[in-house]
Amino acid sequence: MKQNEFIIRCLRCGQKNRIVPEHLSNTPRCGRCGAALDELIIRCMECGTRNLVPEERVSDRPICGKCGAPLYLGSVVEVSDRSFSDEVLAFPGPVLVCFWSDTCESCRVSLPALEYMTHTYAGSIKVVRLKVDDAPETVSRFGITETPSFLLFKNGVERKKLTGPMKPADLKEHLQPLLTDEKTGP
């Protein structure tokens, strides 16, 4: 194998394919079965059907071709001082960050809303939460003085700050502008 070649295994037939970097910009195809090598196979959690989804379409909230169920439900990502930059600031797209504390009664009301948001906006918005007691650097960097606090980011840029308990309807109202201008840029 040459040093500048990539080995990509076909998800459909299992064939190992050697691809030179110049061909990665085109859609490389499997030498055995002809399948596109940039497709993912996502099994539907409802009916078990295997769905081929192009890699660039995973964030478009794909649904099962057989039963119509969402293929990606998402989950809240836990972040810390160490991972905040990679998970939030470097993320290409909208991110909802919840700053919370164990001792905060209002946080207990808002955390279920985060779970609801991950399922509602799966693939469209990344939802993360940060425990303020474990992340003093990030808390001071963004001037968080009360919990729960919510920051909305888009392409690594802070767009909005919300404080106090939030229900799903409240969060949706503030997230919608972030999604509608998604096509127009940062």
PDB file of N, CA, C and O in Angstrom, residues 55-128:
ATOM      1  N   GLU A  55     -23.285  10.342   4.124  1.00  0.00           N
ATOM      2  CA  GLU A  55     -22.654  10.943   5.290  1.00  0.00           C
ATOM      3  C   GLU A  55     -23.026  12.414   5.452  1.00  0.00           C
ATOM      4  O   GLU A  55     -23.295  12.871   6.550  1.00  0.00           O
ATOM      5  N   GLU A  56     -23.094  13.149   4.356  1.00  0.00           N
ATOM      6  CA  GLU A  56     -23.402  14.579   4.449  1.00  0.00           C
ATOM      7  C   GLU A  56     -24.864  14.849   4.786  1.00  0.00           C
ATOM      8  O   GLU A  56     -25.240  15.960   5.108  1.00  0.00           O
ATOM      9  N   ARG A  57     -25.723  13.827   4.759  1.00  0.00           N
ATOM     10  CA  ARG A  57     -27.146  13.993   5.050  1.00  0.00           C
ATOM     11  C   ARG A  57     -27.540  13.554   6.464  1.00  0.00           C
ATOM     12  O   ARG A  57     -28.701  13.656   6.846  1.00  0.00           O
ATOM     13  N   VAL A  58     -26.577  13.076   7.256  1.00  0.00           N
ATOM     14  CA  VAL A  58     -26.889  12.587   8.597  1.00  0.00           C
ATOM     15  C   VAL A  58     -27.482  13.697   9.460  1.00  0.00           C
ATOM     16  O   VAL A  58     -28.389  13.468  10.248  1.00  0.00           O
ATOM     17  N   SER A  59     -27.028  14.938   9.306  1.00  0.00           N
ATOM     18  CA  SER A  59     -27.537  16.039  10.120  1.00  0.00           C
ATOM     19  C   SER A  59     -28.870  16.581   9.620  1.00  0.00           C
ATOM     20  O   SER A  59     -29.440  17.486  10.204  1.00  0.00           O
ATOM     21  N   ASP A  60     -29.426  16.011   8.532  1.00  0.00           N
ATOM     22  CA  ASP A  60     -30.704  16.471   7.982  1.00  0.00           C
ATOM     23  C   ASP A  60     -31.903  15.734   8.575  1.00  0.00           C
ATOM     24  O   ASP A  60     -32.972  15.704   7.965  1.00  0.00           O
ATOM     25  N   ARG A  61     -31.728  15.118   9.748  1.00  0.00           N
ATOM     26  CA  ARG A  61     -32.791  14.393  10.438  1.00  0.00           C
ATOM     27  C   ARG A  61     -33.402  13.312   9.547  1.00  0.00           C
ATOM     28  O   ARG A  61     -34.589  13.343   9.242  1.00  0.00           O
ATOM     29  N   PRO A  62     -32.598  12.326   9.114  1.00  0.00           N
ATOM     30  CA  PRO A  62     -33.122  11.278   8.237  1.00  0.00           C
ATOM     31  C   PRO A  62     -34.188  10.436   8.934  1.00  0.00           C
ATOM     32  O   PRO A  62     -34.173  10.265  10.150  1.00  0.00           O
ATOM     33  N   ILE A  63     -35.112   9.916   8.119  1.00  0.00           N
ATOM     34  CA  ILE A  63     -36.161   9.044   8.631  1.00  0.00           C
ATOM     35  C   ILE A  63     -36.057   7.687   7.942  1.00  0.00           C
ATOM     36  O   ILE A  63     -35.484   7.565   6.865  1.00  0.00           O
ATOM     37  N   CYS A  64     -36.638   6.688   8.558  1.00  0.00           N
ATOM     38  CA  CYS A  64     -36.627   5.327   8.019  1.00  0.00           C
ATOM     39  C   CYS A  64     -37.437   5.281   6.732  1.00  0.00           C
ATOM     40  O   CYS A  64     -38.546   5.826   6.662  1.00  0.00           O
ATOM     41  N   GLY A  65     -36.905   4.628   5.711  1.00  0.00           N
ATOM     42  CA  GLY A  65     -37.603   4.500   4.442  1.00  0.00           C
ATOM     43  C   GLY A  65     -38.815   3.595   4.514  1.00  0.00           C
ATOM     44  O   GLY A  65     -39.711   3.684   3.685  1.00  0.00           O
ATOM     45  N   LYS A  66     -38.885   2.720   5.515  1.00  0.00           N
ATOM     46  CA  LYS A  66     -40.008   1.790   5.623  1.00  0.00           C
ATOM     47  C   LYS A  66     -41.127   2.326   6.520  1.00  0.00           C
ATOM     48  O   LYS A  66     -42.276   2.379   6.119  1.00  0.00           O
ATOM     49  N   CYS A  67     -40.773   2.744   7.760  1.00  0.00           N
ATOM     50  CA  CYS A  67     -41.821   3.139   8.715  1.00  0.00           C
ATOM     51  C   CYS A  67     -41.886   4.642   8.979  1.00  0.00           C
ATOM     52  O   CYS A  67     -42.814   5.105   9.619  1.00  0.00           O
ATOM     53  N   GLY A  68     -40.894   5.407   8.521  1.00  0.00           N
ATOM     54  CA  GLY A  68     -40.919   6.860   8.703  1.00  0.00           C
ATOM     55  C   GLY A  68     -40.439   7.352  10.058  1.00  0.00           C
ATOM     56  O   GLY A  68     -40.484   8.545  10.336  1.00  0.00           O
ATOM     57  N   ALA A  69     -39.945   6.469  10.913  1.00  0.00           N
ATOM     58  CA  ALA A  69     -39.450   6.872  12.235  1.00  0.00           C
ATOM     59  C   ALA A  69     -38.109   7.595  12.081  1.00  0.00           C
ATOM     60  O   ALA A  69     -37.322   7.282  11.178  1.00  0.00           O
ATOM     61  N   PRO A  70     -37.816   8.570  12.967  1.00  0.00           N
ATOM     62  CA  PRO A  70     -36.508   9.234  12.918  1.00  0.00           C
ATOM     63  C   PRO A  70     -35.396   8.220  13.159  1.00  0.00           C
ATOM     64  O   PRO A  70     -35.512   7.357  14.028  1.00  0.00           O
ATOM     65  N   LEU A  71     -34.302   8.339  12.378  1.00  0.00           N
ATOM     66  CA  LEU A  71     -33.188   7.400  12.519  1.00  0.00           C
ATOM     67  C   LEU A  71     -32.199   7.842  13.584  1.00  0.00           C
ATOM     68  O   LEU A  71     -31.414   7.049  14.077  1.00  0.00           O
ATOM     69  N   TYR A  72     -32.220   9.115  13.925  1.00  0.00           N
ATOM     70  CA  TYR A  72     -31.301   9.616  14.943  1.00  0.00           C
ATOM     71  C   TYR A  72     -32.092  10.422  15.941  1.00  0.00           C
ATOM     72  O   TYR A  72     -32.679  11.438  15.603  1.00  0.00           O
ATOM     73  N   LEU A  73     -32.160   9.951  17.183  1.00  0.00           N
ATOM     74  CA  LEU A  73     -32.922  10.661  18.207  1.00  0.00           C
ATOM     75  C   LEU A  73     -32.069  11.632  18.999  1.00  0.00           C
ATOM     76  O   LEU A  73     -32.578  12.551  19.607  1.00  0.00           O
ATOM     77  N   GLY A  74     -30.782  11.440  19.014  1.00  0.00           N
ATOM     78  CA  GLY A  74     -29.896  12.360  19.712  1.00  0.00           C
ATOM     79  C   GLY A  74     -29.920  12.158  21.219  1.00  0.00           C
ATOM     80  O   GLY A  74     -30.764  11.456  21.759  1.00  0.00           O
ATOM     81  N   SER A  75     -28.983  12.778  21.880  1.00  0.00           N
ATOM     82  CA  SER A  75     -28.916  12.745  23.331  1.00  0.00           C
ATOM     83  C   SER A  75     -28.160  13.980  23.794  1.00  0.00           C
ATOM     84  O   SER A  75     -27.408  14.578  23.032  1.00  0.00           O
ATOM     85  N   VAL A  76     -28.376  14.347  25.042  1.00  0.00           N
ATOM     86  CA  VAL A  76     -27.686  15.495  25.613  1.00  0.00           C
ATOM     87  C   VAL A  76     -26.236  15.105  25.855  1.00  0.00           C
ATOM     88  O   VAL A  76     -25.958  14.045  26.427  1.00  0.00           O
ATOM     89  N   VAL A  77     -25.311  15.943  25.436  1.00  0.00           N
ATOM     90  CA  VAL A  77     -23.883  15.687  25.591  1.00  0.00           C
ATOM     91  C   VAL A  77     -23.394  16.410  26.834  1.00  0.00           C
ATOM     92  O   VAL A  77     -23.651  17.602  27.007  1.00  0.00           O
ATOM     93  N   GLU A  78     -22.711  15.700  27.719  1.00  0.00           N
ATOM     94  CA  GLU A  78     -22.115  16.304  28.917  1.00  0.00           C
ATOM     95  C   GLU A  78     -20.767  16.901  28.523  1.00  0.00           C
ATOM     96  O   GLU A  78     -19.957  16.228  27.894  1.00  0.00           O
ATOM     97  N   VAL A  79     -20.525  18.174  28.887  1.00  0.00           N
ATOM     98  CA  VAL A  79     -19.244  18.807  28.586  1.00  0.00           C
ATOM     99  C   VAL A  79     -18.611  19.331  29.868  1.00  0.00           C
ATOM    100  O   VAL A  79     -19.268  19.465  30.892  1.00  0.00           O
ATOM    101  N   SER A  80     -17.325  19.652  29.769  1.00  0.00           N
ATOM    102  CA  SER A  80     -16.558  20.178  30.896  1.00  0.00           C
ATOM    103  C   SER A  80     -15.686  21.310  30.372  1.00  0.00           C
ATOM    104  O   SER A  80     -15.745  21.655  29.190  1.00  0.00           O
ATOM    105  N   ASP A  81     -14.881  21.894  31.265  1.00  0.00           N
ATOM    106  CA  ASP A  81     -13.939  22.930  30.822  1.00  0.00           C
ATOM    107  C   ASP A  81     -13.056  22.408  29.695  1.00  0.00           C
ATOM    108  O   ASP A  81     -12.800  23.091  28.720  1.00  0.00           O
ATOM    109  N   ARG A  82     -12.610  21.177  29.857  1.00  0.00           N
ATOM    110  CA  ARG A  82     -11.685  20.578  28.893  1.00  0.00           C
ATOM    111  C   ARG A  82     -12.338  20.336  27.523  1.00  0.00           C
ATOM    112  O   ARG A  82     -11.731  20.567  26.488  1.00  0.00           O
ATOM    113  N   SER A  83     -13.586  19.890  27.500  1.00  0.00           N
ATOM    114  CA  SER A  83     -14.221  19.521  26.230  1.00  0.00           C
ATOM    115  C   SER A  83     -15.099  20.610  25.620  1.00  0.00           C
ATOM    116  O   SER A  83     -15.579  20.458  24.502  1.00  0.00           O
ATOM    117  N   PHE A  84     -15.321  21.719  26.333  1.00  0.00           N
ATOM    118  CA  PHE A  84     -16.240  22.756  25.859  1.00  0.00           C
ATOM    119  C   PHE A  84     -15.840  23.299  24.484  1.00  0.00           C
ATOM    120  O   PHE A  84     -16.669  23.422  23.587  1.00  0.00           O
ATOM    121  N   SER A  85     -14.588  23.594  24.314  1.00  0.00           N
ATOM    122  CA  SER A  85     -14.121  24.166  23.050  1.00  0.00           C
ATOM    123  C   SER A  85     -14.364  23.223  21.878  1.00  0.00           C
ATOM    124  O   SER A  85     -14.879  23.639  20.836  1.00  0.00           O
ATOM    125  N   ASP A  86     -14.035  21.950  22.050  1.00  0.00           N
ATOM    126  CA  ASP A  86     -14.221  20.974  20.967  1.00  0.00           C
ATOM    127  C   ASP A  86     -15.692  20.694  20.688  1.00  0.00           C
ATOM    128  O   ASP A  86     -16.110  20.603  19.539  1.00  0.00           O
ATOM    129  N   GLU A  87     -16.481  20.546  21.742  1.00  0.00           N
ATOM    130  CA  GLU A  87     -17.885  20.156  21.586  1.00  0.00           C
ATOM    131  C   GLU A  87     -18.799  21.312  21.178  1.00  0.00           C
ATOM    132  O   GLU A  87     -19.800  21.098  20.506  1.00  0.00           O
ATOM    133  N   VAL A  88     -18.471  22.537  21.605  1.00  0.00           N
ATOM    134  CA  VAL A  88     -19.363  23.670  21.359  1.00  0.00           C
ATOM    135  C   VAL A  88     -18.769  24.667  20.371  1.00  0.00           C
ATOM    136  O   VAL A  88     -19.356  24.953  19.325  1.00  0.00           O
ATOM    137  N   LEU A  89     -17.609  25.215  20.690  1.00  0.00           N
ATOM    138  CA  LEU A  89     -17.044  26.284  19.859  1.00  0.00           C
ATOM    139  C   LEU A  89     -16.586  25.796  18.489  1.00  0.00           C
ATOM    140  O   LEU A  89     -16.650  26.545  17.517  1.00  0.00           O
ATOM    141  N   ALA A  90     -16.133  24.569  18.399  1.00  0.00           N
ATOM    142  CA  ALA A  90     -15.670  24.041  17.113  1.00  0.00           C
ATOM    143  C   ALA A  90     -16.777  23.360  16.320  1.00  0.00           C
ATOM    144  O   ALA A  90     -16.561  22.918  15.196  1.00  0.00           O
ATOM    145  N   PHE A  91     -17.983  23.286  16.879  1.00  0.00           N
ATOM    146  CA  PHE A  91     -19.078  22.589  16.207  1.00  0.00           C
ATOM    147  C   PHE A  91     -19.641  23.446  15.071  1.00  0.00           C
ATOM    148  O   PHE A  91     -19.988  24.612  15.281  1.00  0.00           O
ATOM    149  N   PRO A  92     -19.758  22.882  13.862  1.00  0.00           N
ATOM    150  CA  PRO A  92     -20.274  23.652  12.723  1.00  0.00           C
ATOM    151  C   PRO A  92     -21.805  23.626  12.682  1.00  0.00           C
ATOM    152  O   PRO A  92     -22.398  22.779  12.053  1.00  0.00           O
ATOM    153  N   GLY A  93     -22.420  24.534  13.366  1.00  0.00           N
ATOM    154  CA  GLY A  93     -23.876  24.591  13.388  1.00  0.00           C
ATOM    155  C   GLY A  93     -24.382  25.098  14.719  1.00  0.00           C
ATOM    156  O   GLY A  93     -23.609  25.544  15.569  1.00  0.00           O
ATOM    157  N   PRO A  94     -25.698  25.028  14.940  1.00  0.00           N
ATOM    158  CA  PRO A  94     -26.265  25.536  16.186  1.00  0.00           C
ATOM    159  C   PRO A  94     -26.081  24.585  17.360  1.00  0.00           C
ATOM    160  O   PRO A  94     -26.151  23.371  17.210  1.00  0.00           O
ATOM    161  N   VAL A  95     -25.819  25.182  18.534  1.00  0.00           N
ATOM    162  CA  VAL A  95     -25.628  24.428  19.767  1.00  0.00           C
ATOM    163  C   VAL A  95     -26.394  25.129  20.891  1.00  0.00           C
ATOM    164  O   VAL A  95     -26.307  26.341  21.035  1.00  0.00           O
ATOM    165  N   LEU A  96     -27.126  24.351  21.667  1.00  0.00           N
ATOM    166  CA  LEU A  96     -27.807  24.841  22.869  1.00  0.00           C
ATOM    167  C   LEU A  96     -27.037  24.310  24.063  1.00  0.00           C
ATOM    168  O   LEU A  96     -26.865  23.099  24.202  1.00  0.00           O
ATOM    169  N   VAL A  97     -26.546  25.230  24.921  1.00  0.00           N
ATOM    170  CA  VAL A  97     -25.775  24.837  26.103  1.00  0.00           C
ATOM    171  C   VAL A  97     -26.571  25.204  27.353  1.00  0.00           C
ATOM    172  O   VAL A  97     -27.013  26.345  27.482  1.00  0.00           O
ATOM    173  N   CYS A  98     -26.733  24.252  28.245  1.00  0.00           N
ATOM    174  CA  CYS A  98     -27.405  24.499  29.524  1.00  0.00           C
ATOM    175  C   CYS A  98     -26.356  24.454  30.632  1.00  0.00           C
ATOM    176  O   CYS A  98     -25.654  23.464  30.791  1.00  0.00           O
ATOM    177  N   PHE A  99     -26.250  25.546  31.390  1.00  0.00           N
ATOM    178  CA  PHE A  99     -25.390  25.603  32.566  1.00  0.00           C
ATOM    179  C   PHE A  99     -26.283  25.281  33.763  1.00  0.00           C
ATOM    180  O   PHE A  99     -27.272  25.969  33.993  1.00  0.00           O
ATOM    181  N   TRP A 100     -25.954  24.237  34.514  1.00  0.00           N
ATOM    182  CA  TRP A 100     -26.826  23.778  35.583  1.00  0.00           C
ATOM    183  C   TRP A 100     -26.034  23.392  36.821  1.00  0.00           C
ATOM    184  O   TRP A 100     -24.810  23.287  36.788  1.00  0.00           O
ATOM    185  N   SER A 101     -26.772  23.176  37.931  1.00  0.00           N
ATOM    186  CA  SER A 101     -26.153  22.794  39.188  1.00  0.00           C
ATOM    187  C   SER A 101     -27.027  21.749  39.883  1.00  0.00           C
ATOM    188  O   SER A 101     -28.255  21.763  39.743  1.00  0.00           O
ATOM    189  N   ASP A 102     -26.400  20.878  40.662  1.00  0.00           N
ATOM    190  CA  ASP A 102     -27.130  19.863  41.435  1.00  0.00           C
ATOM    191  C   ASP A 102     -28.072  20.484  42.464  1.00  0.00           C
ATOM    192  O   ASP A 102     -29.132  19.946  42.757  1.00  0.00           O
ATOM    193  N   THR A 103     -27.657  21.606  43.022  1.00  0.00           N
ATOM    194  CA  THR A 103     -28.408  22.219  44.114  1.00  0.00           C
ATOM    195  C   THR A 103     -29.515  23.157  43.639  1.00  0.00           C
ATOM    196  O   THR A 103     -30.254  23.688  44.452  1.00  0.00           O
ATOM    197  N   CYS A 104     -29.651  23.331  42.350  1.00  0.00           N
ATOM    198  CA  CYS A 104     -30.620  24.267  41.781  1.00  0.00           C
ATOM    199  C   CYS A 104     -31.952  23.573  41.511  1.00  0.00           C
ATOM    200  O   CYS A 104     -32.023  22.654  40.700  1.00  0.00           O
ATOM    201  N   GLU A 105     -32.996  24.036  42.201  1.00  0.00           N
ATOM    202  CA  GLU A 105     -34.325  23.451  42.019  1.00  0.00           C
ATOM    203  C   GLU A 105     -34.874  23.744  40.622  1.00  0.00           C
ATOM    204  O   GLU A 105     -35.508  22.898  39.995  1.00  0.00           O
ATOM    205  N   SER A 106     -34.629  24.950  40.103  1.00  0.00           N
ATOM    206  CA  SER A 106     -35.099  25.322  38.760  1.00  0.00           C
ATOM    207  C   SER A 106     -34.443  24.475  37.672  1.00  0.00           C
ATOM    208  O   SER A 106     -35.044  24.240  36.624  1.00  0.00           O
ATOM    209  N   CYS A 107     -33.223  24.024  37.937  1.00  0.00           N
ATOM    210  CA  CYS A 107     -32.522  23.192  36.953  1.00  0.00           C
ATOM    211  C   CYS A 107     -33.247  21.863  36.764  1.00  0.00           C
ATOM    212  O   CYS A 107     -33.295  21.327  35.660  1.00  0.00           O
ATOM    213  N   ARG A 108     -33.819  21.356  37.832  1.00  0.00           N
ATOM    214  CA  ARG A 108     -34.533  20.077  37.747  1.00  0.00           C
ATOM    215  C   ARG A 108     -35.759  20.177  36.847  1.00  0.00           C
ATOM    216  O   ARG A 108     -36.196  19.199  36.270  1.00  0.00           O
ATOM    217  N   VAL A 109     -36.313  21.385  36.734  1.00  0.00           N
ATOM    218  CA  VAL A 109     -37.449  21.619  35.842  1.00  0.00           C
ATOM    219  C   VAL A 109     -36.960  21.709  34.396  1.00  0.00           C
ATOM    220  O   VAL A 109     -37.610  21.233  33.472  1.00  0.00           O
ATOM    221  N   SER A 110     -35.787  22.310  34.205  1.00  0.00           N
ATOM    222  CA  SER A 110     -35.287  22.573  32.857  1.00  0.00           C
ATOM    223  C   SER A 110     -34.582  21.392  32.202  1.00  0.00           C
ATOM    224  O   SER A 110     -34.578  21.279  30.987  1.00  0.00           O
ATOM    225  N   LEU A 111     -33.969  20.507  32.985  1.00  0.00           N
ATOM    226  CA  LEU A 111     -33.220  19.392  32.392  1.00  0.00           C
ATOM    227  C   LEU A 111     -34.099  18.460  31.554  1.00  0.00           C
ATOM    228  O   LEU A 111     -33.674  18.032  30.480  1.00  0.00           O
ATOM    229  N   PRO A 112     -35.334  18.148  31.969  1.00  0.00           N
ATOM    230  CA  PRO A 112     -36.182  17.341  31.080  1.00  0.00           C
ATOM    231  C   PRO A 112     -36.495  18.055  29.756  1.00  0.00           C
ATOM    232  O   PRO A 112     -36.672  17.403  28.728  1.00  0.00           O
ATOM    233  N   ALA A 113     -36.539  19.380  29.785  1.00  0.00           N
ATOM    234  CA  ALA A 113     -36.763  20.133  28.545  1.00  0.00           C
ATOM    235  C   ALA A 113     -35.606  19.915  27.572  1.00  0.00           C
ATOM    236  O   ALA A 113     -35.809  19.872  26.358  1.00  0.00           O
ATOM    237  N   LEU A 114     -34.403  19.750  28.099  1.00  0.00           N
ATOM    238  CA  LEU A 114     -33.240  19.484  27.235  1.00  0.00           C
ATOM    239  C   LEU A 114     -33.404  18.148  26.521  1.00  0.00           C
ATOM    240  O   LEU A 114     -33.115  18.041  25.324  1.00  0.00           O
ATOM    241  N   GLU A 115     -33.834  17.135  27.265  1.00  0.00           N
ATOM    242  CA  GLU A 115     -34.054  15.819  26.650  1.00  0.00           C
ATOM    243  C   GLU A 115     -35.096  15.914  25.539  1.00  0.00           C
ATOM    244  O   GLU A 115     -34.935  15.338  24.465  1.00  0.00           O
ATOM    245  N   TYR A 116     -36.150  16.659  25.804  1.00  0.00           N
ATOM    246  CA  TYR A 116     -37.196  16.843  24.806  1.00  0.00           C
ATOM    247  C   TYR A 116     -36.625  17.530  23.557  1.00  0.00           C
ATOM    248  O   TYR A 116     -36.929  17.142  22.428  1.00  0.00           O
ATOM    249  N   MET A 117     -35.758  18.521  23.756  1.00  0.00           N
ATOM    250  CA  MET A 117     -35.174  19.258  22.636  1.00  0.00           C
ATOM    251  C   MET A 117     -34.268  18.360  21.786  1.00  0.00           C
ATOM    252  O   MET A 117     -34.231  18.493  20.573  1.00  0.00           O
ATOM    253  N   THR A 118     -33.552  17.432  22.424  1.00  0.00           N
ATOM    254  CA  THR A 118     -32.680  16.550  21.644  1.00  0.00           C
ATOM    255  C   THR A 118     -33.495  15.687  20.701  1.00  0.00           C
ATOM    256  O   THR A 118     -33.083  15.428  19.578  1.00  0.00           O
ATOM    257  N   HIS A 119     -34.679  15.242  21.145  1.00  0.00           N
ATOM    258  CA  HIS A 119     -35.520  14.403  20.289  1.00  0.00           C
ATOM    259  C   HIS A 119     -36.233  15.231  19.231  1.00  0.00           C
ATOM    260  O   HIS A 119     -36.379  14.799  18.094  1.00  0.00           O
ATOM    261  N   THR A 120     -36.655  16.430  19.586  1.00  0.00           N
ATOM    262  CA  THR A 120     -37.374  17.289  18.648  1.00  0.00           C
ATOM    263  C   THR A 120     -36.460  17.808  17.549  1.00  0.00           C
ATOM    264  O   THR A 120     -36.836  17.844  16.376  1.00  0.00           O
ATOM    265  N   TYR A 121     -35.251  18.209  17.908  1.00  0.00           N
ATOM    266  CA  TYR A 121     -34.331  18.819  16.957  1.00  0.00           C
ATOM    267  C   TYR A 121     -33.154  17.911  16.626  1.00  0.00           C
ATOM    268  O   TYR A 121     -32.089  18.393  16.241  1.00  0.00           O
ATOM    269  N   ALA A 122     -33.312  16.609  16.763  1.00  0.00           N
ATOM    270  CA  ALA A 122     -32.224  15.662  16.498  1.00  0.00           C
ATOM    271  C   ALA A 122     -31.651  15.882  15.106  1.00  0.00           C
ATOM    272  O   ALA A 122     -32.374  15.943  14.123  1.00  0.00           O
ATOM    273  N   GLY A 123     -30.335  16.038  15.047  1.00  0.00           N
ATOM    274  CA  GLY A 123     -29.668  16.259  13.771  1.00  0.00           C
ATOM    275  C   GLY A 123     -29.647  17.703  13.331  1.00  0.00           C
ATOM    276  O   GLY A 123     -28.921  18.057  12.416  1.00  0.00           O
ATOM    277  N   SER A 124     -30.430  18.573  13.971  1.00  0.00           N
ATOM    278  CA  SER A 124     -30.463  19.987  13.589  1.00  0.00           C
ATOM    279  C   SER A 124     -29.719  20.866  14.581  1.00  0.00           C
ATOM    280  O   SER A 124     -29.082  21.833  14.197  1.00  0.00           O
ATOM    281  N   ILE A 125     -29.850  20.539  15.858  1.00  0.00           N
ATOM    282  CA  ILE A 125     -29.206  21.317  16.920  1.00  0.00           C
ATOM    283  C   ILE A 125     -28.519  20.355  17.874  1.00  0.00           C
ATOM    284  O   ILE A 125     -29.104  19.353  18.291  1.00  0.00           O
ATOM    285  N   LYS A 126     -27.297  20.671  18.224  1.00  0.00           N
ATOM    286  CA  LYS A 126     -26.584  19.886  19.223  1.00  0.00           C
ATOM    287  C   LYS A 126     -26.964  20.447  20.590  1.00  0.00           C
ATOM    288  O   LYS A 126     -26.945  21.656  20.803  1.00  0.00           O
ATOM    289  N   VAL A 127     -27.327  19.574  21.524  1.00  0.00           N
ATOM    290  CA  VAL A 127     -27.731  19.987  22.865  1.00  0.00           C
ATOM    291  C   VAL A 127     -26.698  19.465  23.861  1.00  0.00           C
ATOM    292  O   VAL A 127     -26.428  18.269  23.900  1.00  0.00           O
ATOM    293  N   VAL A 128     -26.127  20.385  24.653  1.00  0.00           N
ATOM    294  CA  VAL A 128     -25.125  19.995  25.645  1.00  0.00           C
ATOM    295  C   VAL A 128     -25.475  20.622  26.989  1.00  0.00           C
ATOM    296  O   VAL A 128     -26.201  21.614  27.054  1.00  0.00           O
TER     297      VAL A 128
END
